[in-house]
Short mmCIF file of C-alpha atoms in Angstrom, two decimals:
data_model
loop_
_atom_site.label_atom_id
_atom_site.label_comp_id
_atom_site.label_asym_id
_atom_site.label_seq_id
_atom_site.Cartn_x
_atom_site.Cartn_y
_atom_site.Cartn_z
CA MET V 1 11.19 -36.75 3.69
CA SER V 2 13.18 -33.54 3.84
CA THR V 3 13.48 -33.78 -0.09
CA LEU V 4 9.82 -33.90 -0.35
CA ILE V 5 9.34 -30.84 2.07
CA SER V 6 11.86 -28.94 -0.11
CA LEU V 7 9.92 -29.76 -3.23
CA ALA V 8 6.88 -28.52 -1.60
CA TYR V 9 8.45 -25.16 -0.72
CA LEU V 10 9.70 -25.01 -4.29
CA SER V 11 6.12 -25.59 -5.54
CA ALA V 12 4.80 -22.91 -3.27
CA ALA V 13 7.28 -20.42 -4.57
CA VAL V 14 6.12 -21.27 -8.12
CA LEU V 15 2.58 -20.85 -7.14
CA PHE V 16 3.15 -17.41 -5.72
CA MET V 17 4.89 -16.37 -9.05
CA LEU V 18 1.96 -17.76 -11.05
CA GLY V 19 -0.49 -16.08 -8.86
CA LEU V 20 1.35 -12.73 -9.27
CA LYS V 21 1.52 -13.33 -12.96
CA GLN V 22 -2.34 -13.73 -13.01
CA LEU V 23 -2.71 -10.47 -11.40
CA SER V 24 -1.81 -8.63 -14.63
CA SER V 25 -5.30 -8.82 -15.88
CA VAL V 26 -8.61 -8.25 -14.10
CA GLU V 27 -10.14 -11.57 -15.48
CA THR V 28 -7.53 -13.83 -14.09
CA ALA V 29 -6.76 -11.98 -11.00
CA ARG V 30 -8.95 -13.85 -8.68
CA THR V 31 -7.69 -17.28 -9.85
CA GLY V 32 -4.26 -15.83 -9.23
CA ASN V 33 -4.97 -15.05 -5.54
CA LEU V 34 -6.36 -18.53 -5.11
CA LEU V 35 -3.25 -20.04 -6.64
CA SER V 36 -1.14 -18.01 -4.17
CA LEU V 37 -3.39 -19.11 -1.32
CA THR V 38 -2.80 -22.64 -2.37
CA GLY V 39 0.88 -22.21 -2.45
CA MET V 40 0.61 -20.80 1.16
CA GLY V 41 -1.42 -23.85 2.27
CA LEU V 42 1.23 -26.10 0.70
CA ALA V 43 4.16 -24.38 2.53
CA ILE V 44 2.23 -24.54 5.84
CA CYS V 45 1.53 -28.24 5.49
CA ALA V 46 5.09 -29.05 4.45
CA THR V 47 6.30 -27.04 7.57
CA ALA V 48 3.83 -29.06 9.72
CA LEU V 49 5.43 -32.30 8.54
CA LYS V 50 8.82 -31.13 9.79
CA LEU V 51 7.82 -30.09 13.22
CA SER V 52 8.59 -32.13 16.24
CA GLY V 53 5.22 -31.69 17.96
CA GLN V 54 6.69 -29.68 20.71
CA ASN V 55 4.44 -26.79 21.84
CA LEU V 56 1.67 -28.01 19.38
CA PRO V 57 -1.23 -26.85 21.55
CA LEU V 58 0.53 -23.47 21.65
CA LEU V 59 0.71 -23.43 17.99
CA LEU V 60 -2.82 -24.41 17.25
CA GLY V 61 -4.14 -21.83 19.73
CA ALA V 62 -2.19 -19.19 18.13
CA ALA V 63 -3.36 -20.12 14.60
CA ALA V 64 -6.95 -20.26 15.76
CA LEU V 65 -6.68 -16.84 17.40
CA GLY V 66 -5.01 -15.38 14.29
CA THR V 67 -7.50 -16.80 12.02
CA LEU V 68 -10.42 -15.54 13.95
CA LEU V 69 -8.96 -11.87 14.20
CA GLY V 70 -7.90 -11.91 10.54
CA THR V 71 -11.27 -13.19 9.22
CA VAL V 72 -13.29 -10.64 11.48
CA SER V 73 -11.17 -7.70 10.52
CA ALA V 74 -10.83 -8.61 6.89
CA LEU V 75 -14.61 -9.04 6.37
CA ARG V 76 -15.82 -6.13 8.42
CA ALA V 77 -13.48 -3.49 7.11
CA PRO V 78 -15.31 -0.95 4.72
CA MET V 79 -13.50 -0.53 1.25
CA THR V 80 -12.71 3.06 2.19
CA ALA V 81 -10.54 1.72 5.07
CA MET V 82 -8.43 -0.63 2.67
CA PRO V 83 -5.27 1.51 3.00
CA GLN V 84 -5.15 1.14 6.80
CA MET V 85 -6.05 -2.50 6.73
CA VAL V 86 -3.22 -3.27 4.23
CA ALA V 87 -0.78 -1.26 6.46
CA LEU V 88 -1.98 -3.20 9.45
CA PHE V 89 -1.63 -6.62 7.98
CA ASN V 90 1.68 -5.64 6.49
CA GLY V 91 2.90 -4.48 10.04
CA PHE V 92 2.04 -7.78 11.60
CA GLY V 93 3.95 -9.53 8.72
CA GLY V 94 7.06 -7.54 9.82
CA GLY V 95 6.39 -8.22 13.48
CA ALA V 96 6.28 -11.80 12.99
CA SER V 97 9.52 -11.86 11.03
CA ALA V 98 11.21 -9.68 13.85
CA LEU V 99 9.90 -12.05 16.49
CA VAL V 100 11.17 -15.07 14.59
CA ALA V 101 14.55 -13.27 14.51
CA VAL V 102 14.53 -12.80 18.33
CA LEU V 103 13.52 -16.46 18.99
CA GLU V 104 16.31 -17.62 16.80
CA PHE V 105 18.79 -15.39 18.63
CA TYR V 106 17.91 -16.98 21.98
CA LYS V 107 17.63 -20.59 20.49
CA GLU V 108 21.11 -20.53 18.99
CA PHE V 109 22.67 -18.18 21.61
CA GLY V 110 26.16 -19.19 22.47
CA ARG V 111 26.54 -21.15 19.25
CA LEU V 112 26.02 -18.03 16.93
CA ALA V 113 28.59 -17.69 14.24
CA PRO V 114 29.32 -14.11 13.20
CA LEU V 115 27.57 -14.46 9.95
CA SER V 116 24.35 -15.78 11.71
CA CYS V 117 24.50 -12.82 13.87
CA VAL V 118 24.47 -10.44 10.93
CA THR V 119 21.42 -12.16 9.39
CA ILE V 120 19.62 -12.14 12.68
CA PHE V 121 20.37 -8.58 13.48
CA LEU V 122 19.24 -7.38 9.89
CA SER V 123 16.28 -9.53 10.05
CA ALA V 124 15.17 -8.07 13.54
CA PHE V 125 16.09 -4.46 12.31
CA VAL V 126 13.93 -4.53 9.21
CA GLY V 127 11.17 -6.58 10.91
CA TRP V 128 10.77 -4.04 13.72
CA ILE V 129 10.80 -1.08 11.45
CA THR V 130 7.98 -2.57 9.39
CA LEU V 131 6.07 -3.20 12.50
CA THR V 132 6.12 -0.01 14.12
CA GLY V 133 6.35 2.00 10.91
CA SER V 134 2.92 0.29 9.56
CA LEU V 135 1.24 0.85 12.96
CA VAL V 136 2.02 4.58 12.79
CA ALA V 137 0.82 4.47 9.18
CA PHE V 138 -2.35 2.62 10.34
CA GLY V 139 -2.89 5.30 12.99
CA LYS V 140 -2.57 8.20 10.64
CA LEU V 141 -4.94 6.71 8.06
CA GLN V 142 -7.44 5.61 10.67
CA GLY V 143 -7.34 9.10 12.13
CA ILE V 144 -5.99 8.03 15.46
CA LEU V 145 -3.00 10.12 14.76
CA SER V 146 -2.91 13.38 13.05
CA GLY V 147 -2.52 12.93 9.17
CA LYS V 148 -0.37 15.92 9.13
CA PRO V 149 3.33 15.65 9.11
CA ILE V 150 4.51 15.68 12.70
CA LEU V 151 7.87 17.22 12.63
CA LEU V 152 10.08 16.80 15.81
CA PRO V 153 13.08 19.24 16.28
CA GLY V 154 16.31 17.85 15.26
CA ARG V 155 14.73 14.77 13.80
CA HIS V 156 17.54 14.25 11.10
CA LEU V 157 20.05 14.24 13.86
CA GLN V 158 18.01 11.87 15.96
CA LEU V 159 17.66 9.54 13.05
CA VAL V 160 21.38 9.61 12.45
CA MET V 161 22.06 8.87 16.18
CA ILE V 162 19.76 5.98 16.27
CA LEU V 163 21.02 4.42 12.97
CA SER V 164 24.66 4.65 14.13
CA GLY V 165 23.63 3.29 17.61
CA ILE V 166 22.09 0.08 15.79
CA LEU V 167 25.06 -0.14 13.59
CA ALA V 168 27.62 0.03 16.51
CA LEU V 169 25.45 -2.58 18.57
CA GLY V 170 25.28 -4.91 15.56
CA VAL V 171 29.02 -4.61 14.83
CA TYR V 172 29.96 -4.95 18.46
CA GLN V 173 28.06 -8.14 18.80
CA THR V 174 29.37 -9.51 15.62
CA VAL V 175 32.91 -9.14 16.62
CA ALA V 176 32.67 -9.61 20.38
CA GLY V 177 29.91 -12.31 20.52
CA PRO V 178 26.29 -11.82 20.92
CA GLN V 179 24.93 -10.44 24.22
CA PRO V 180 21.28 -10.35 25.05
CA PRO V 181 21.19 -6.78 26.59
CA ALA V 182 22.90 -5.36 23.52
CA PHE V 183 20.68 -7.41 21.21
CA LEU V 184 17.43 -6.13 23.11
CA ALA V 185 18.89 -2.49 22.84
CA LEU V 186 19.22 -2.97 19.10
CA CYS V 187 15.60 -4.19 18.75
CA ALA V 188 14.53 -1.22 20.96
CA LEU V 189 16.21 1.28 18.78
CA SER V 190 14.74 -0.30 15.63
CA ILE V 191 11.28 -0.12 17.14
CA LEU V 192 11.96 3.59 17.75
CA LEU V 193 13.20 4.14 14.47
CA GLY V 194 9.98 2.79 12.68
CA VAL V 195 8.07 5.27 14.56
CA LEU V 196 10.38 8.17 13.88
CA LEU V 197 10.53 7.40 10.15
CA VAL V 198 6.84 7.50 9.50
CA ILE V 199 5.65 10.02 11.95
CA PRO V 200 6.75 13.12 9.94
CA ILE V 201 5.11 11.85 6.65
CA GLY V 202 1.83 13.64 5.76
CA GLY V 203 -1.39 11.96 4.46
CA ALA V 204 -0.94 12.66 0.88
CA ASP V 205 2.37 11.03 0.83
CA MET V 206 0.90 7.80 2.21
CA PRO V 207 0.78 5.98 -1.26
CA VAL V 208 4.63 5.95 -1.18
CA VAL V 209 5.07 5.16 2.55
CA ILE V 210 2.77 2.18 2.19
CA SER V 211 4.39 0.90 -0.75
CA LEU V 212 7.86 1.23 0.89
CA LEU V 213 6.58 -0.35 4.05
CA ASN V 214 5.30 -3.22 1.80
CA SER V 215 8.71 -3.70 0.31
CA TYR V 216 10.28 -3.75 3.81
CA SER V 217 7.92 -6.55 4.91
CA GLY V 218 9.12 -8.44 1.86
CA ILE V 219 12.77 -7.82 2.75
CA ALA V 220 12.18 -8.87 6.31
CA VAL V 221 10.73 -12.20 5.05
CA ALA V 222 13.70 -12.80 2.77
CA LEU V 223 16.13 -11.93 5.78
CA THR V 224 14.11 -14.59 7.95
CA GLY V 225 14.85 -17.00 5.19
CA PHE V 226 18.58 -16.35 5.52
CA VAL V 227 18.44 -16.81 9.26
CA LEU V 228 16.72 -20.09 8.76
CA PHE V 229 18.33 -21.12 5.53
CA ASN V 230 14.88 -21.54 3.98
CA HIS V 231 14.74 -20.83 0.17
CA ALA V 232 11.01 -20.51 0.06
CA LEU V 233 11.15 -17.52 2.37
CA ILE V 234 14.22 -16.09 0.41
CA ILE V 235 12.32 -16.30 -3.03
CA THR V 236 9.02 -15.00 -1.54
CA GLY V 237 10.45 -12.34 0.33
CA SER V 238 12.27 -11.01 -2.72
CA LEU V 239 9.21 -10.99 -4.84
CA VAL V 240 7.31 -8.86 -2.34
CA GLY V 241 10.31 -6.70 -1.85
CA ALA V 242 10.65 -6.19 -5.52
CA SER V 243 6.78 -5.46 -5.73
CA GLY V 244 6.90 -2.91 -3.09
CA LEU V 245 9.84 -1.24 -4.64
CA ILE V 246 8.29 -0.93 -8.03
CA LEU V 247 5.21 0.54 -6.49
CA THR V 248 7.24 3.02 -4.56
CA ARG V 249 9.05 4.11 -7.61
CA ILE V 250 5.66 4.50 -9.60
CA MET V 251 4.34 6.62 -6.76
CA CYS V 252 7.57 8.95 -6.36
CA LYS V 253 7.44 9.60 -10.22
CA ALA V 254 3.65 10.35 -10.07
CA MET V 255 4.63 13.07 -7.57
CA ASN V 256 7.93 13.97 -9.26
CA ARG V 257 9.78 13.63 -6.01
CA SER V 258 12.63 11.52 -4.95
CA LEU V 259 12.08 8.85 -2.33
CA ALA V 260 14.56 10.80 -0.12
CA HIS V 261 12.52 13.86 -0.36
CA VAL V 262 9.25 12.04 0.62
CA LEU V 263 11.10 10.37 3.52
CA PHE V 264 12.93 13.35 5.00
CA GLY V 265 11.56 16.38 3.19
CA GLY V 266 8.83 17.14 5.49
CA PHE V 267 6.54 18.24 2.70
CA GLY V 268 3.68 20.51 3.47
CA THR V 269 5.70 22.63 5.85
CA GLU V 270 7.60 24.81 3.44
CA ALA V 271 4.65 25.37 1.11
CA SER V 272 3.32 28.35 3.00
CA GLY V 273 4.98 30.65 0.61
CA ALA V 274 2.82 29.20 -2.09
CA ALA V 275 2.85 29.72 -5.75
CA PRO V 276 2.55 33.46 -6.79
CA GLY V 277 -0.16 34.67 -8.98
CA ALA V 278 -2.62 31.95 -8.07
CA SER V 279 -4.50 33.98 -5.63
CA THR V 280 -7.89 32.23 -5.04
CA GLY V 281 -10.98 33.86 -3.86
CA GLY V 282 -11.18 36.31 -6.66
CA GLY V 283 -12.55 35.21 -9.90
CA VAL V 284 -14.16 31.94 -8.64
CA LYS V 285 -17.47 30.99 -10.36
CA GLU V 286 -19.72 29.53 -7.96
CA ALA V 287 -22.58 27.27 -9.39
CA THR V 288 -25.60 25.38 -8.02
CA PRO V 289 -26.06 21.64 -8.59
CA GLN V 290 -28.75 22.68 -11.14
CA ASP V 291 -26.25 24.73 -13.23
CA ALA V 292 -23.77 21.73 -13.13
CA VAL V 293 -26.54 19.28 -14.27
CA THR V 294 -27.47 21.65 -17.22
CA VAL V 295 -23.75 21.70 -18.37
CA LEU V 296 -23.41 17.77 -17.78
CA GLU V 297 -26.59 16.74 -19.60
CA ASN V 298 -25.63 18.74 -22.67
CA SER V 299 -22.29 17.16 -22.90
CA ARG V 300 -21.57 14.44 -25.18
CA HIS V 301 -18.48 13.19 -23.43
CA LEU V 302 -17.59 13.51 -19.62
CA ILE V 303 -14.44 12.59 -17.76
CA ILE V 304 -14.70 12.25 -14.00
CA VAL V 305 -11.66 12.81 -11.84
CA PRO V 306 -11.96 11.19 -8.45
CA GLY V 307 -9.69 12.06 -5.52
CA TYR V 308 -9.27 11.36 -1.92
CA GLY V 309 -12.14 13.74 -1.09
CA MET V 310 -14.39 11.06 -2.77
CA ALA V 311 -13.18 8.35 -0.29
CA VAL V 312 -13.49 10.76 2.79
CA ALA V 313 -17.18 11.61 1.58
CA GLN V 314 -17.82 8.04 0.83
CA ALA V 315 -19.33 9.35 -2.61
CA GLN V 316 -18.40 6.42 -4.76
CA TYR V 317 -21.95 5.15 -4.98
CA ALA V 318 -23.25 8.74 -5.62
CA VAL V 319 -20.70 9.09 -8.36
CA ARG V 320 -21.95 6.03 -10.08
CA ASP V 321 -25.52 7.04 -9.82
CA LEU V 322 -25.08 10.32 -11.40
CA ALA V 323 -22.96 8.64 -14.10
CA ARG V 324 -25.66 6.16 -14.78
CA ALA V 325 -28.20 8.79 -15.06
CA LEU V 326 -26.13 10.74 -17.46
CA GLU V 327 -25.46 7.73 -19.49
CA GLY V 328 -29.07 7.35 -19.63
CA LYS V 329 -29.17 10.65 -21.46
CA GLY V 330 -26.60 9.67 -23.88
CA VAL V 331 -23.45 11.05 -22.17
CA ALA V 332 -20.32 8.97 -22.66
CA VAL V 333 -18.64 8.74 -19.27
CA GLN V 334 -15.06 7.83 -18.42
CA TYR V 335 -12.94 8.05 -15.27
CA ALA V 336 -9.42 9.45 -15.15
CA ILE V 337 -7.42 8.20 -12.17
CA HIS V 338 -4.21 9.71 -11.15
CA PRO V 339 -1.57 7.10 -9.65
CA VAL V 340 -1.47 9.09 -6.29
CA ALA V 341 -5.15 9.92 -5.87
CA GLY V 342 -6.21 8.62 -2.51
CA ARG V 343 -3.96 7.23 0.15
CA MET V 344 -2.59 4.02 -1.61
CA PRO V 345 -1.73 2.79 -5.13
CA GLY V 346 -4.96 2.04 -6.85
CA HIS V 347 -7.12 3.28 -4.16
CA MET V 348 -9.75 5.01 -6.37
CA ASN V 349 -10.16 1.93 -8.64
CA VAL V 350 -11.11 -0.21 -5.67
CA LEU V 351 -13.67 2.24 -4.53
CA LEU V 352 -15.24 2.78 -7.99
CA ALA V 353 -15.24 -1.17 -8.50
CA GLU V 354 -17.15 -1.36 -5.16
CA ALA V 355 -19.70 0.88 -6.55
CA ASN V 356 -19.98 -1.30 -9.58
CA VAL V 357 -18.42 1.06 -12.02
CA PRO V 358 -17.13 -1.22 -14.82
CA TYR V 359 -13.40 -1.35 -14.87
CA ASP V 360 -13.16 -0.72 -18.70
CA GLN V 361 -14.34 2.80 -17.88
CA LEU V 362 -11.40 3.57 -15.63
CA PHE V 363 -8.34 4.96 -17.32
CA ASP V 364 -4.88 5.87 -15.94
CA LEU V 365 -3.00 9.10 -16.44
CA ASP V 366 -1.20 8.18 -19.75
CA GLN V 367 -4.21 6.53 -21.32
CA ILE V 368 -6.61 9.40 -20.88
CA ASN V 369 -4.64 12.62 -20.60
CA ASP V 370 -4.83 13.48 -24.18
CA ARG V 371 -8.68 13.12 -24.27
CA PHE V 372 -9.39 16.14 -22.04
CA ALA V 373 -8.82 18.62 -24.76
CA GLN V 374 -11.72 16.97 -26.92
CA THR V 375 -14.08 16.44 -23.86
CA ASP V 376 -17.03 18.60 -23.16
CA ALA V 377 -16.84 18.45 -19.36
CA ALA V 378 -14.58 17.33 -16.57
CA LEU V 379 -16.13 16.67 -13.22
CA ILE V 380 -13.62 16.82 -10.43
CA VAL V 381 -14.76 14.99 -7.21
CA GLY V 382 -12.58 15.71 -4.34
CA ALA V 383 -9.31 15.80 -6.16
CA ASN V 384 -7.03 18.92 -5.81
CA ASP V 385 -3.25 18.64 -6.42
CA VAL V 386 -3.52 16.02 -9.16
CA VAL V 387 -5.44 18.57 -11.22
CA ASN V 388 -3.49 21.61 -10.33
CA PRO V 389 -2.06 23.42 -13.34
CA ALA V 390 0.62 24.97 -11.26
CA ALA V 391 2.49 21.64 -11.69
CA LYS V 392 2.92 22.70 -15.24
CA GLU V 393 2.93 26.34 -15.33
CA GLU V 394 4.59 27.71 -12.10
CA PRO V 395 8.28 26.68 -11.60
CA ALA V 396 8.05 28.19 -8.13
CA SER V 397 5.34 25.85 -6.83
CA PRO V 398 6.31 22.96 -4.62
CA ILE V 399 4.49 20.56 -7.02
CA TYR V 400 6.02 21.87 -10.14
CA GLY V 401 7.01 19.07 -12.51
CA MET V 402 4.42 16.58 -11.07
CA PRO V 403 2.63 14.97 -13.92
CA ILE V 404 -1.22 16.16 -13.60
CA LEU V 405 -4.42 15.17 -15.15
CA ASN V 406 -4.98 17.75 -17.82
CA ALA V 407 -8.55 18.56 -16.61
CA GLN V 408 -8.29 22.31 -17.30
CA ALA V 409 -8.20 21.44 -21.08
CA ALA V 410 -11.85 20.28 -20.90
CA ARG V 411 -14.34 22.79 -22.24
CA THR V 412 -16.09 23.07 -18.89
CA VAL V 413 -14.61 21.96 -15.63
CA ILE V 414 -17.01 21.33 -12.64
CA VAL V 415 -15.25 20.94 -9.29
CA LEU V 416 -17.08 19.44 -6.33
CA LYS V 417 -15.32 20.77 -3.22
CA ARG V 418 -16.04 21.23 0.45
CA SER V 419 -14.55 24.77 0.44
CA LEU V 420 -11.78 26.82 -1.15
CA ASN V 421 -9.27 25.42 1.38
CA PRO V 422 -6.03 24.45 -0.56
CA GLY V 423 -5.03 20.86 -0.62
CA PHE V 424 -2.66 19.09 1.67
CA ALA V 425 0.29 21.09 0.90
CA GLY V 426 -1.39 24.39 1.23
CA ILE V 427 -0.94 24.98 -2.37
CA GLU V 428 -3.55 27.09 -4.13
CA ASN V 429 -5.17 25.73 -7.12
CA ALA V 430 -5.39 28.07 -10.20
CA LEU V 431 -7.75 25.70 -11.72
CA PHE V 432 -10.56 27.02 -9.46
CA THR V 433 -10.34 30.46 -11.01
CA ARG V 434 -10.21 29.51 -14.75
CA PRO V 435 -12.87 31.11 -16.81
CA ASN V 436 -14.00 27.62 -17.78
CA THR V 437 -14.30 26.30 -14.19
CA LEU V 438 -17.53 26.05 -12.19
CA MET V 439 -17.16 25.45 -8.47
CA VAL V 440 -20.07 23.69 -6.58
CA PHE V 441 -19.40 23.93 -2.86
CA GLY V 442 -20.64 21.41 -0.24
CA ASP V 443 -20.35 17.74 0.76
CA ALA V 444 -19.52 15.74 -2.36
CA LYS V 445 -21.84 12.97 -1.70
CA LYS V 446 -24.74 15.28 -1.13
CA THR V 447 -24.21 17.31 -4.21
CA LEU V 448 -23.94 14.35 -6.35
CA THR V 449 -27.24 12.85 -4.97
CA GLN V 450 -28.91 16.15 -5.66
CA MET V 451 -27.53 16.36 -9.18
CA ALA V 452 -28.68 12.84 -9.82
CA SER V 453 -32.18 13.35 -8.52
CA ILE V 454 -32.51 16.61 -10.57
CA LEU V 455 -31.56 14.60 -13.65
CA LYS V 456 -34.14 12.01 -12.90
CA GLN V 457 -37.02 14.37 -12.36
CA GLU V 458 -36.32 15.90 -15.75
CA MET Y 1 28.06 -21.89 6.11
CA VAL Y 2 29.39 -19.10 3.86
CA GLN Y 3 28.69 -21.33 0.73
CA GLU Y 4 25.10 -21.73 2.01
CA LEU Y 5 24.60 -18.05 2.55
CA LEU Y 6 26.06 -17.33 -0.83
CA PHE Y 7 23.66 -19.69 -2.53
CA GLY Y 8 20.77 -17.87 -0.60
CA VAL Y 9 22.01 -14.65 -2.15
CA TYR Y 10 22.05 -16.18 -5.58
CA ILE Y 11 18.43 -17.17 -5.15
CA PHE Y 12 17.53 -13.71 -3.86
CA VAL Y 13 19.09 -11.88 -6.72
CA LEU Y 14 17.39 -14.09 -9.18
CA ALA Y 15 14.04 -13.78 -7.52
CA VAL Y 16 14.14 -10.00 -7.32
CA PHE Y 17 14.56 -10.08 -11.12
CA VAL Y 18 11.67 -12.36 -11.50
CA GLY Y 19 9.64 -10.16 -9.14
CA PHE Y 20 10.50 -7.11 -11.32
CA GLU Y 21 9.41 -8.62 -14.52
CA LEU Y 22 6.17 -10.03 -13.08
CA ILE Y 23 5.17 -6.96 -11.19
CA SER Y 24 5.96 -4.48 -13.99
CA LYS Y 25 3.15 -6.07 -16.17
CA ILE Y 26 0.41 -5.47 -13.49
CA PRO Y 27 -1.80 -2.56 -14.60
CA PRO Y 28 -2.41 0.38 -12.21
CA ILE Y 29 -6.07 -0.46 -11.85
CA LEU Y 30 -4.99 -3.52 -9.79
CA HIS Y 31 -2.29 -1.80 -7.64
CA THR Y 32 -4.37 -1.99 -4.51
CA PRO Y 33 -5.11 -5.68 -4.80
CA LEU Y 34 -1.47 -6.22 -5.74
CA MET Y 35 -0.38 -4.60 -2.53
CA SER Y 36 -2.67 -6.68 -0.41
CA GLY Y 37 -1.91 -9.74 -2.32
CA SER Y 38 1.76 -9.56 -2.11
CA ASN Y 39 1.32 -8.40 1.54
CA ALA Y 40 -0.61 -11.79 2.08
CA ILE Y 41 2.26 -13.68 0.27
CA SER Y 42 4.71 -12.05 2.82
CA GLY Y 43 2.78 -13.90 5.45
CA ILE Y 44 4.97 -16.87 4.43
CA THR Y 45 7.01 -15.79 7.42
CA ILE Y 46 4.44 -18.18 9.27
CA VAL Y 47 6.75 -20.91 8.24
CA GLY Y 48 9.58 -19.25 10.33
CA ALA Y 49 7.07 -18.63 13.05
CA MET Y 50 5.97 -22.39 13.24
CA ILE Y 51 9.56 -23.63 13.16
CA ALA Y 52 10.67 -21.11 15.95
CA THR Y 53 7.45 -22.16 18.05
CA SER Y 54 8.54 -25.83 18.06
CA HIS Y 55 11.84 -24.85 19.64
CA ALA Y 56 10.62 -22.25 22.23
CA SER Y 57 11.72 -23.63 25.65
CA SER Y 58 11.07 -20.98 28.42
CA PHE Y 59 7.66 -19.41 29.00
CA ILE Y 60 8.86 -15.98 27.72
CA LEU Y 61 10.13 -17.54 24.44
CA GLN Y 62 6.74 -19.44 24.06
CA ALA Y 63 4.85 -16.03 24.67
CA LEU Y 64 6.91 -14.56 21.95
CA ALA Y 65 6.36 -17.51 19.55
CA PHE Y 66 2.63 -17.43 20.23
CA THR Y 67 2.61 -13.75 19.32
CA ALA Y 68 4.71 -14.47 16.20
CA VAL Y 69 2.21 -17.17 15.01
CA VAL Y 70 -0.68 -14.81 15.70
CA PHE Y 71 0.75 -11.99 13.85
CA ALA Y 72 1.63 -14.29 10.91
CA VAL Y 73 -1.70 -16.03 10.49
CA LEU Y 74 -3.34 -12.63 10.81
CA ASN Y 75 -1.29 -11.44 7.98
CA VAL Y 76 -2.05 -14.60 5.92
CA VAL Y 77 -5.85 -14.97 6.55
CA GLY Y 78 -6.57 -11.26 6.55
CA GLY Y 79 -4.39 -10.57 3.47
CA TYR Y 80 -5.85 -13.29 1.26
CA LEU Y 81 -9.52 -12.51 2.32
CA ILE Y 82 -9.41 -8.82 1.69
CA THR Y 83 -7.65 -9.31 -1.61
CA ASP Y 84 -10.32 -11.66 -2.72
CA ARG Y 85 -13.07 -9.29 -1.47
CA MET Y 86 -11.50 -6.51 -3.65
CA LEU Y 87 -10.93 -8.65 -6.78
CA ARG Y 88 -14.60 -9.87 -6.52
CA MET Y 89 -15.82 -6.43 -7.07
CA PHE Y 90 -14.01 -5.77 -10.32
CA LYS Y 91 -16.67 -6.17 -13.09
CA LYS Y 92 -16.80 -5.35 -16.80
CA LYS Y 93 -19.72 -3.22 -18.20
CA SER Y 94 -22.82 -5.04 -17.42
CA PRO Y 95 -25.39 -5.35 -20.29
#
């Protein structure tokens, strides 16, 4: 029986890997997700066979409640809310791992070998950080908490003190034997640490943080595997941990910043002394939607650059309508998507897919950047820092060195923007004052809808 | 005990390498579904929550176990559903 169960766990792990492999192409991705779901079902059934039957009603009740809550929240969330939903579910995974560690602590209490202590403490530590860190990220993305970095005085010292406290409590119990008060203190400090780690991080850095928390939840699972000596958990946890780490690295690279700088740098506070020479206000050419339409319909090739502003204005359908109307006039339309546009990796792709924009029109930075120079028009919808030429031209700028979309190379650049307010870091954008740039102010969705209707009337 | 733990570390290290290989091949366009999909997979911690529930003896431990299972199931069900919802939307150019 136990051999059978172990084999079922192995099959589950293989199904997860196959599922992830299928995610490498859009055609097979959905099957991949179903394969992975099958693996999950298999693992759950195998575990059910192993159980003694004690607390069965409790288990079933919890499963029913979790299924209900999970289904309702997953089906009701709008696509623009995906970053916070992923953060929330991620947090729950971490919380579950942390609770399992707590339960194991009390179950084995008195019999705990020093090595088991270490795995339980690590598992609780990472699990709690994942839970509270994700909840703070959720709060920021959902707008419950301010999206701006919240910087507490002496925060680096606080972090150091909390971390040494956790370490001391862990080492002490490993040597002197486990003690519930010390263990609970360790849990409480980890819970606090999760909050303090994410609270100073601003909205635009969320892609990095969500990827990192994703990785943590994987590591928490792997550590739970070590606590329970369950290889399925170890394999699966390390897959997820690796996935989160890769995404974190890609996001950091796309912002030209180190992970340490994102986590501890407090971006967006030092930027007040913004790049010199890029003073906005003067030299801005304001245009009406009608002017923009005139430029666009006389273009052969248009590249649309969406940013977080498109998500905020829920403008993805309006973007598609305009693109279709232009295609009807013979304009070739492509989309350029920066890795950190939006609030999580791939955020823009999902929104455009929701609006039925075919995915073969979506291109990432490396694929499309050389084409701006040959394109007639670039339309910027709610993007700012990812097209800021200061990243290339002004070594004094805080975003200097960040790879940007080369939109300024297009013959005409049309920027849809609510106002001249600078982006998240308070960095002014010299693109807006370039001679080939037209600014159309106002709500992106309204402007786009207006433009599409002008086109249709003609 | 040490042997068993060491074996676990072996598996961990090898799986991390497999993970890196698999994930590096995923195109940026699918990064959001990748996140929510891998997030759903990390709901495998449900296995731990189920086992822990079957051992919970006191009321407080049962309450904690109940919460652990609710969290893990939420993670699994919500994660897979949301990933599927997203993946269904990706379409090629319609004729």
